[in-house]
Amino acid sequence: MDLHKHAPATPRTTELRASDADRDRVADMLREALAEGRLTADEHAERVEGVLAAKTVGELDVFVRDLPAAHRGRDTTAAAPHRPTAGAIPAEPDENVVAVFSSAVRKGRWRANRRIHAYAVFGSVEIDLSEAVFEYQQVVIKAFSVFGSVDVRVPENVSVRGAGGSVLGSFEVHTADSGEPEAPVIYIDGWAVLGSVEARPKRGKIVADILDRVHRRVEKGLRKHVWRGTGSGCEPSA
């Protein structure tokens, strides 16, 4: 009996079943192509519809084979997760930014909490993270706009993810992957009803102290542990 003759053939990569992560990757390429003007709005919508219906990796490749993003070398850095890590983000907001018939702004050197809720009702909310202090690697901004606008600005070297929609309005999040493994990941979720939610990088602004900040936090914790271990009134040993 010829075992090789009856052994199942190994499927080619293009024949493998597509995962949600594969569809998200292709959708990000299409969104980038739309922003760059490589695709019209109608072409983008038609291709996204095809991506959602695709069953295999090969079927997904058809929609981006004529785009430069599909032919770039793969980055060795793992892409940021599409959704926050379980347990990393609290269920309730750490901070609310509210504008009702008014405007609200958070900008400058401020501490970015893990979960921020923004509400714009006949008003505008601006959340500028370009100079913020990131004490946590994952930050969620939940944005709701009704006859108003929520505008989010982030540094260029962070990862950005978005999930939401609009009703007679616009929900636009410029997704990005940072090349730095310690870079913050910003998740923008929400809805716009007769209003807008937008998130994009602020050119020229970067989180310059990502690694230094992590090292300082670790060293501070070690010093505190050593100090307590020496007992009250005693100097820590050199």
PDB file of C-alpha atoms in Angstrom:
ATOM      1  CA  MET A   1       0.000   0.000   0.000  1.00  0.00           C
ATOM      2  CA  ASP A   2       1.420   3.368  -1.018  1.00  0.00           C
ATOM      3  CA  LEU A   3       0.976   5.641   1.984  1.00  0.00           C
ATOM      4  CA  HIS A   4       2.191   8.691   0.091  1.00  0.00           C
ATOM      5  CA  LYS A   5      -0.448   8.132  -2.553  1.00  0.00           C
ATOM      6  CA  HIS A   6      -3.297   8.280  -0.041  1.00  0.00           C
ATOM      7  CA  ALA A   7      -1.877  10.964   2.296  1.00  0.00           C
ATOM      8  CA  PRO A   8      -3.819  14.248   2.173  1.00  0.00           C
ATOM      9  CA  ALA A   9      -2.074  16.986   0.236  1.00  0.00           C
ATOM     10  CA  THR A  10      -0.775  19.950   2.243  1.00  0.00           C
ATOM     11  CA  PRO A  11      -2.851  22.997   1.300  1.00  0.00           C
ATOM     12  CA  ARG A  12      -1.081  25.981  -0.166  1.00  0.00           C
ATOM     13  CA  THR A  13      -0.982  29.176   1.883  1.00  0.00           C
ATOM     14  CA  THR A  14      -3.542  30.825  -0.374  1.00  0.00           C
ATOM     15  CA  GLU A  15      -5.969  27.936   0.243  1.00  0.00           C
ATOM     16  CA  LEU A  16      -5.919  28.311   4.041  1.00  0.00           C
ATOM     17  CA  ARG A  17      -9.061  29.569   5.719  1.00  0.00           C
ATOM     18  CA  ALA A  18      -8.904  33.292   6.508  1.00  0.00           C
ATOM     19  CA  SER A  19      -9.069  34.404  10.138  1.00  0.00           C
ATOM     20  CA  ASP A  20     -10.510  37.607  11.596  1.00  0.00           C
ATOM     21  CA  ALA A  21      -6.936  38.857  12.024  1.00  0.00           C
ATOM     22  CA  ASP A  22      -6.289  38.269   8.289  1.00  0.00           C
ATOM     23  CA  ARG A  23      -9.407  40.268   7.389  1.00  0.00           C
ATOM     24  CA  ASP A  24      -8.410  43.082   9.770  1.00  0.00           C
ATOM     25  CA  ARG A  25      -4.944  43.233   8.191  1.00  0.00           C
ATOM     26  CA  VAL A  26      -6.364  43.549   4.667  1.00  0.00           C
ATOM     27  CA  ALA A  27      -8.997  46.066   5.806  1.00  0.00           C
ATOM     28  CA  ASP A  28      -6.215  48.225   7.288  1.00  0.00           C
ATOM     29  CA  MET A  29      -4.410  48.191   3.913  1.00  0.00           C
ATOM     30  CA  LEU A  30      -7.585  49.269   2.139  1.00  0.00           C
ATOM     31  CA  ARG A  31      -8.199  52.049   4.668  1.00  0.00           C
ATOM     32  CA  GLU A  32      -4.637  53.293   4.154  1.00  0.00           C
ATOM     33  CA  ALA A  33      -5.069  53.188   0.374  1.00  0.00           C
ATOM     34  CA  LEU A  34      -8.278  55.238   0.652  1.00  0.00           C
ATOM     35  CA  ALA A  35      -6.526  57.840   2.823  1.00  0.00           C
ATOM     36  CA  GLU A  36      -3.653  58.066   0.306  1.00  0.00           C
ATOM     37  CA  GLY A  37      -6.032  58.518  -2.633  1.00  0.00           C
ATOM     38  CA  ARG A  38      -5.159  55.194  -4.274  1.00  0.00           C
ATOM     39  CA  LEU A  39      -8.786  54.061  -4.032  1.00  0.00           C
ATOM     40  CA  THR A  40     -12.014  55.969  -4.470  1.00  0.00           C
ATOM     41  CA  ALA A  41     -14.719  55.746  -1.815  1.00  0.00           C
ATOM     42  CA  ASP A  42     -16.761  53.423  -4.048  1.00  0.00           C
ATOM     43  CA  GLU A  43     -13.768  51.158  -4.718  1.00  0.00           C
ATOM     44  CA  HIS A  44     -12.957  51.033  -1.018  1.00  0.00           C
ATOM     45  CA  ALA A  45     -16.529  50.117  -0.085  1.00  0.00           C
ATOM     46  CA  GLU A  46     -16.688  47.419  -2.777  1.00  0.00           C
ATOM     47  CA  ARG A  47     -13.410  45.836  -1.670  1.00  0.00           C
ATOM     48  CA  VAL A  48     -14.285  45.938   2.038  1.00  0.00           C
ATOM     49  CA  GLU A  49     -17.518  44.119   1.240  1.00  0.00           C
ATOM     50  CA  GLY A  50     -15.485  41.468  -0.571  1.00  0.00           C
ATOM     51  CA  VAL A  51     -13.043  41.160   2.345  1.00  0.00           C
ATOM     52  CA  LEU A  52     -15.875  40.458   4.762  1.00  0.00           C
ATOM     53  CA  ALA A  53     -17.177  37.692   2.479  1.00  0.00           C
ATOM     54  CA  ALA A  54     -13.776  36.128   1.725  1.00  0.00           C
ATOM     55  CA  LYS A  55     -13.224  32.560   2.937  1.00  0.00           C
ATOM     56  CA  THR A  56      -9.530  31.974   2.195  1.00  0.00           C
ATOM     57  CA  VAL A  57      -6.260  33.884   2.395  1.00  0.00           C
ATOM     58  CA  GLY A  58      -6.009  33.747  -1.393  1.00  0.00           C
ATOM     59  CA  GLU A  59      -9.379  35.436  -1.788  1.00  0.00           C
ATOM     60  CA  LEU A  60      -8.237  38.231   0.544  1.00  0.00           C
ATOM     61  CA  ASP A  61      -5.016  38.796  -1.407  1.00  0.00           C
ATOM     62  CA  VAL A  62      -7.004  39.609  -4.542  1.00  0.00           C
ATOM     63  CA  PHE A  63      -8.277  42.846  -2.982  1.00  0.00           C
ATOM     64  CA  VAL A  64      -4.805  44.271  -2.194  1.00  0.00           C
ATOM     65  CA  ARG A  65      -2.506  42.756  -4.812  1.00  0.00           C
ATOM     66  CA  ASP A  66      -2.372  46.095  -6.685  1.00  0.00           C
ATOM     67  CA  LEU A  67      -1.537  48.105  -3.540  1.00  0.00           C
ATOM     68  CA  PRO A  68       2.035  48.874  -2.337  1.00  0.00           C
ATOM     69  CA  ALA A  69       1.176  47.914   1.253  1.00  0.00           C
ATOM     70  CA  ALA A  70       0.692  44.280   0.202  1.00  0.00           C
ATOM     71  CA  HIS A  71       4.259  44.051  -1.125  1.00  0.00           C
ATOM     72  CA  ARG A  72       6.164  45.639   1.741  1.00  0.00           C
ATOM     73  CA  GLY A  73       8.482  43.443   3.756  1.00  0.00           C
ATOM     74  CA  ARG A  74       6.856  42.141   6.924  1.00  0.00           C
ATOM     75  CA  ASP A  75       7.892  43.956  10.064  1.00  0.00           C
ATOM     76  CA  THR A  76       9.643  41.737  12.609  1.00  0.00           C
ATOM     77  CA  THR A  77       7.784  43.554  15.380  1.00  0.00           C
ATOM     78  CA  ALA A  78       4.499  41.921  16.313  1.00  0.00           C
ATOM     79  CA  ALA A  79       1.474  44.024  15.491  1.00  0.00           C
ATOM     80  CA  ALA A  80      -0.514  45.469  18.352  1.00  0.00           C
ATOM     81  CA  PRO A  81      -3.597  43.436  19.301  1.00  0.00           C
ATOM     82  CA  HIS A  82      -6.843  44.542  17.688  1.00  0.00           C
ATOM     83  CA  ARG A  83      -8.619  44.584  21.066  1.00  0.00           C
ATOM     84  CA  PRO A  84      -7.256  45.373  24.562  1.00  0.00           C
ATOM     85  CA  THR A  85      -5.749  42.569  26.603  1.00  0.00           C
ATOM     86  CA  ALA A  86      -8.299  40.998  28.956  1.00  0.00           C
ATOM     87  CA  GLY A  87      -8.112  42.657  32.364  1.00  0.00           C
ATOM     88  CA  ALA A  88      -5.874  45.521  31.211  1.00  0.00           C
ATOM     89  CA  ILE A  89      -8.689  48.091  30.988  1.00  0.00           C
ATOM     90  CA  PRO A  90     -11.242  48.794  33.761  1.00  0.00           C
ATOM     91  CA  ALA A  91     -14.951  48.478  32.976  1.00  0.00           C
ATOM     92  CA  GLU A  92     -15.687  51.990  34.269  1.00  0.00           C
ATOM     93  CA  PRO A  93     -14.001  55.149  32.967  1.00  0.00           C
ATOM     94  CA  ASP A  94     -11.109  56.709  34.861  1.00  0.00           C
ATOM     95  CA  GLU A  95     -12.030  60.059  33.355  1.00  0.00           C
ATOM     96  CA  ASN A  96     -14.983  61.667  31.547  1.00  0.00           C
ATOM     97  CA  VAL A  97     -14.585  64.542  29.099  1.00  0.00           C
ATOM     98  CA  VAL A  98     -17.988  66.120  28.427  1.00  0.00           C
ATOM     99  CA  ALA A  99     -19.085  68.953  26.141  1.00  0.00           C
ATOM    100  CA  VAL A 100     -22.800  69.844  25.968  1.00  0.00           C
ATOM    101  CA  PHE A 101     -23.450  72.998  23.928  1.00  0.00           C
ATOM    102  CA  SER A 102     -19.815  73.833  24.689  1.00  0.00           C
ATOM    103  CA  SER A 103     -16.249  72.654  24.137  1.00  0.00           C
ATOM    104  CA  ALA A 104     -13.867  70.572  26.257  1.00  0.00           C
ATOM    105  CA  VAL A 105     -10.133  70.168  25.725  1.00  0.00           C
ATOM    106  CA  ARG A 106      -7.515  67.859  27.242  1.00  0.00           C
ATOM    107  CA  LYS A 107      -4.036  68.696  25.999  1.00  0.00           C
ATOM    108  CA  GLY A 108      -0.492  69.459  27.057  1.00  0.00           C
ATOM    109  CA  ARG A 109       1.427  67.413  29.633  1.00  0.00           C
ATOM    110  CA  TRP A 110      -1.261  65.308  31.271  1.00  0.00           C
ATOM    111  CA  ARG A 111      -1.628  61.736  32.543  1.00  0.00           C
ATOM    112  CA  ALA A 112      -3.467  59.467  30.094  1.00  0.00           C
ATOM    113  CA  ASN A 113      -5.731  57.141  32.056  1.00  0.00           C
ATOM    114  CA  ARG A 114      -6.550  53.599  30.973  1.00  0.00           C
ATOM    115  CA  ARG A 115     -10.172  54.368  30.015  1.00  0.00           C
ATOM    116  CA  ILE A 116     -11.428  57.784  28.923  1.00  0.00           C
ATOM    117  CA  HIS A 117     -15.022  58.486  27.910  1.00  0.00           C
ATOM    118  CA  ALA A 118     -15.701  61.501  25.681  1.00  0.00           C
ATOM    119  CA  TYR A 119     -19.207  62.895  25.099  1.00  0.00           C
ATOM    120  CA  ALA A 120     -19.912  65.687  22.608  1.00  0.00           C
ATOM    121  CA  VAL A 121     -23.569  66.762  22.403  1.00  0.00           C
ATOM    122  CA  PHE A 122     -24.006  69.889  20.276  1.00  0.00           C
ATOM    123  CA  GLY A 123     -20.408  70.616  21.223  1.00  0.00           C
ATOM    124  CA  SER A 124     -16.783  69.623  20.603  1.00  0.00           C
ATOM    125  CA  VAL A 125     -14.241  67.545  22.495  1.00  0.00           C
ATOM    126  CA  GLU A 126     -10.527  67.643  21.743  1.00  0.00           C
ATOM    127  CA  ILE A 127      -8.257  65.013  23.280  1.00  0.00           C
ATOM    128  CA  ASP A 128      -4.609  65.682  22.442  1.00  0.00           C
ATOM    129  CA  LEU A 129      -2.283  62.865  23.542  1.00  0.00           C
ATOM    130  CA  SER A 130       0.769  64.182  21.673  1.00  0.00           C
ATOM    131  CA  GLU A 131       2.422  65.397  24.911  1.00  0.00           C
ATOM    132  CA  ALA A 132       0.624  63.127  27.383  1.00  0.00           C
ATOM    133  CA  VAL A 133       2.368  60.937  29.956  1.00  0.00           C
ATOM    134  CA  PHE A 134       1.526  57.283  29.316  1.00  0.00           C
ATOM    135  CA  GLU A 135       1.691  55.320  32.563  1.00  0.00           C
ATOM    136  CA  TYR A 136      -0.134  52.410  30.920  1.00  0.00           C
ATOM    137  CA  GLN A 137       0.624  50.731  27.618  1.00  0.00           C
ATOM    138  CA  GLN A 138      -3.040  50.257  26.651  1.00  0.00           C
ATOM    139  CA  VAL A 139      -5.502  53.164  26.624  1.00  0.00           C
ATOM    140  CA  VAL A 140      -9.162  53.064  25.544  1.00  0.00           C
ATOM    141  CA  ILE A 141     -11.032  56.183  24.447  1.00  0.00           C
ATOM    142  CA  LYS A 142     -14.785  55.683  24.165  1.00  0.00           C
ATOM    143  CA  ALA A 143     -16.168  58.509  22.030  1.00  0.00           C
ATOM    144  CA  PHE A 144     -19.820  59.484  21.545  1.00  0.00           C
ATOM    145  CA  SER A 145     -20.785  62.375  19.299  1.00  0.00           C
ATOM    146  CA  VAL A 146     -24.346  63.651  18.770  1.00  0.00           C
ATOM    147  CA  PHE A 147     -24.529  66.789  16.618  1.00  0.00           C
ATOM    148  CA  GLY A 148     -20.954  67.401  17.717  1.00  0.00           C
ATOM    149  CA  SER A 149     -17.350  66.301  17.232  1.00  0.00           C
ATOM    150  CA  VAL A 150     -14.723  64.304  19.093  1.00  0.00           C
ATOM    151  CA  ASP A 151     -11.209  64.917  17.806  1.00  0.00           C
ATOM    152  CA  VAL A 152      -8.323  62.727  19.048  1.00  0.00           C
ATOM    153  CA  ARG A 153      -4.651  63.450  18.299  1.00  0.00           C
ATOM    154  CA  VAL A 154      -1.908  60.931  19.095  1.00  0.00           C
ATOM    155  CA  PRO A 155       1.898  60.846  18.770  1.00  0.00           C
ATOM    156  CA  GLU A 156       3.287  59.372  15.555  1.00  0.00           C
ATOM    157  CA  ASN A 157       5.061  56.434  17.201  1.00  0.00           C
ATOM    158  CA  VAL A 158       2.135  54.788  19.003  1.00  0.00           C
ATOM    159  CA  SER A 159      -0.162  52.029  17.753  1.00  0.00           C
ATOM    160  CA  VAL A 160      -3.767  52.987  17.024  1.00  0.00           C
ATOM    161  CA  ARG A 161      -6.857  50.813  16.650  1.00  0.00           C
ATOM    162  CA  GLY A 162     -10.464  51.814  16.008  1.00  0.00           C
ATOM    163  CA  ALA A 163     -13.914  50.226  16.114  1.00  0.00           C
ATOM    164  CA  GLY A 164     -17.178  52.075  15.712  1.00  0.00           C
ATOM    165  CA  GLY A 165     -19.555  53.615  13.234  1.00  0.00           C
ATOM    166  CA  SER A 166     -21.754  56.554  12.366  1.00  0.00           C
ATOM    167  CA  VAL A 167     -25.334  57.469  11.496  1.00  0.00           C
ATOM    168  CA  LEU A 168     -25.488  60.418   9.101  1.00  0.00           C
ATOM    169  CA  GLY A 169     -22.033  61.345  10.359  1.00  0.00           C
ATOM    170  CA  SER A 170     -18.446  60.134  10.179  1.00  0.00           C
ATOM    171  CA  PHE A 171     -16.258  57.806  12.242  1.00  0.00           C
ATOM    172  CA  GLU A 172     -12.655  57.880  11.015  1.00  0.00           C
ATOM    173  CA  VAL A 173      -9.676  56.365  12.825  1.00  0.00           C
ATOM    174  CA  HIS A 174      -6.252  56.260  11.173  1.00  0.00           C
ATOM    175  CA  THR A 175      -4.896  52.900  12.349  1.00  0.00           C
ATOM    176  CA  ALA A 176      -1.146  52.467  12.822  1.00  0.00           C
ATOM    177  CA  ASP A 177       1.447  50.042  14.173  1.00  0.00           C
ATOM    178  CA  SER A 178       4.443  51.323  16.092  1.00  0.00           C
ATOM    179  CA  GLY A 179       7.839  49.740  15.512  1.00  0.00           C
ATOM    180  CA  GLU A 180       8.585  49.927  19.250  1.00  0.00           C
ATOM    181  CA  PRO A 181       7.358  46.984  21.361  1.00  0.00           C
ATOM    182  CA  GLU A 182       6.906  49.186  24.459  1.00  0.00           C
ATOM    183  CA  ALA A 183       4.882  51.826  22.609  1.00  0.00           C
ATOM    184  CA  PRO A 184       1.398  52.653  23.908  1.00  0.00           C
ATOM    185  CA  VAL A 185      -1.619  51.229  22.073  1.00  0.00           C
ATOM    186  CA  ILE A 186      -4.595  53.591  21.760  1.00  0.00           C
ATOM    187  CA  TYR A 187      -8.030  52.073  21.117  1.00  0.00           C
ATOM    188  CA  ILE A 188     -10.742  54.461  19.898  1.00  0.00           C
ATOM    189  CA  ASP A 189     -14.277  53.061  20.055  1.00  0.00           C
ATOM    190  CA  GLY A 190     -17.592  54.808  19.689  1.00  0.00           C
ATOM    191  CA  TRP A 191     -20.383  56.221  17.555  1.00  0.00           C
ATOM    192  CA  ALA A 192     -21.188  59.448  15.778  1.00  0.00           C
ATOM    193  CA  VAL A 193     -24.810  60.448  15.188  1.00  0.00           C
ATOM    194  CA  LEU A 194     -25.086  63.484  12.928  1.00  0.00           C
ATOM    195  CA  GLY A 195     -21.597  64.283  14.126  1.00  0.00           C
ATOM    196  CA  SER A 196     -18.003  63.096  13.817  1.00  0.00           C
ATOM    197  CA  VAL A 197     -15.375  61.061  15.635  1.00  0.00           C
ATOM    198  CA  GLU A 198     -11.860  61.317  14.245  1.00  0.00           C
ATOM    199  CA  ALA A 199      -8.454  60.094  15.432  1.00  0.00           C
ATOM    200  CA  ARG A 200      -5.157  60.653  13.655  1.00  0.00           C
ATOM    201  CA  PRO A 201      -1.454  61.208  14.438  1.00  0.00           C
ATOM    202  CA  LYS A 202      -0.110  64.675  15.104  1.00  0.00           C
ATOM    203  CA  ARG A 203       2.835  65.087  12.775  1.00  0.00           C
ATOM    204  CA  GLY A 204       6.169  65.731  14.420  1.00  0.00           C
ATOM    205  CA  LYS A 205       5.015  64.554  17.856  1.00  0.00           C
ATOM    206  CA  ILE A 206       6.436  61.343  19.317  1.00  0.00           C
ATOM    207  CA  VAL A 207       6.588  59.595  22.668  1.00  0.00           C
ATOM    208  CA  ALA A 208      10.321  60.058  23.119  1.00  0.00           C
ATOM    209  CA  ASP A 209      10.751  58.497  26.556  1.00  0.00           C
ATOM    210  CA  ILE A 210       8.993  55.128  26.172  1.00  0.00           C
ATOM    211  CA  LEU A 211      11.922  52.927  27.176  1.00  0.00           C
ATOM    212  CA  ASP A 212      13.424  55.413  29.644  1.00  0.00           C
ATOM    213  CA  ARG A 213      10.070  55.710  31.417  1.00  0.00           C
ATOM    214  CA  VAL A 214       9.812  51.921  31.814  1.00  0.00           C
ATOM    215  CA  HIS A 215      13.353  51.676  33.154  1.00  0.00           C
ATOM    216  CA  ARG A 216      12.778  54.507  35.649  1.00  0.00           C
ATOM    217  CA  ARG A 217       9.622  52.841  36.967  1.00  0.00           C
ATOM    218  CA  VAL A 218      11.448  49.535  37.467  1.00  0.00           C
ATOM    219  CA  GLU A 219      14.398  51.191  39.187  1.00  0.00           C
ATOM    220  CA  LYS A 220      12.093  53.179  41.478  1.00  0.00           C
ATOM    221  CA  GLY A 221      10.315  49.989  42.525  1.00  0.00           C
ATOM    222  CA  LEU A 222      13.605  48.257  43.257  1.00  0.00           C
ATOM    223  CA  ARG A 223      14.877  51.168  45.356  1.00  0.00           C
ATOM    224  CA  LYS A 224      11.659  51.226  47.391  1.00  0.00           C
ATOM    225  CA  HIS A 225      11.885  47.463  47.952  1.00  0.00           C
ATOM    226  CA  VAL A 226      15.531  47.684  49.094  1.00  0.00           C
ATOM    227  CA  TRP A 227      14.767  50.609  51.417  1.00  0.00           C
ATOM    228  CA  ARG A 228      11.911  48.781  53.146  1.00  0.00           C
ATOM    229  CA  GLY A 229      14.026  45.632  53.435  1.00  0.00           C
ATOM    230  CA  THR A 230      16.706  47.409  55.453  1.00  0.00           C
ATOM    231  CA  GLY A 231      14.281  48.275  58.234  1.00  0.00           C
ATOM    232  CA  SER A 232      13.147  51.560  59.748  1.00  0.00           C
ATOM    233  CA  GLY A 233      15.872  54.136  60.392  1.00  0.00           C
ATOM    234  CA  CYS A 234      18.557  52.227  58.505  1.00  0.00           C
ATOM    235  CA  GLU A 235      20.301  53.271  55.344  1.00  0.00           C
ATOM    236  CA  PRO A 236      20.190  50.799  52.472  1.00  0.00           C
ATOM    237  CA  SER A 237      23.471  49.022  51.821  1.00  0.00           C
ATOM    238  CA  ALA A 238      25.537  50.174  48.818  1.00  0.00           C
TER     239      ALA A 238
END
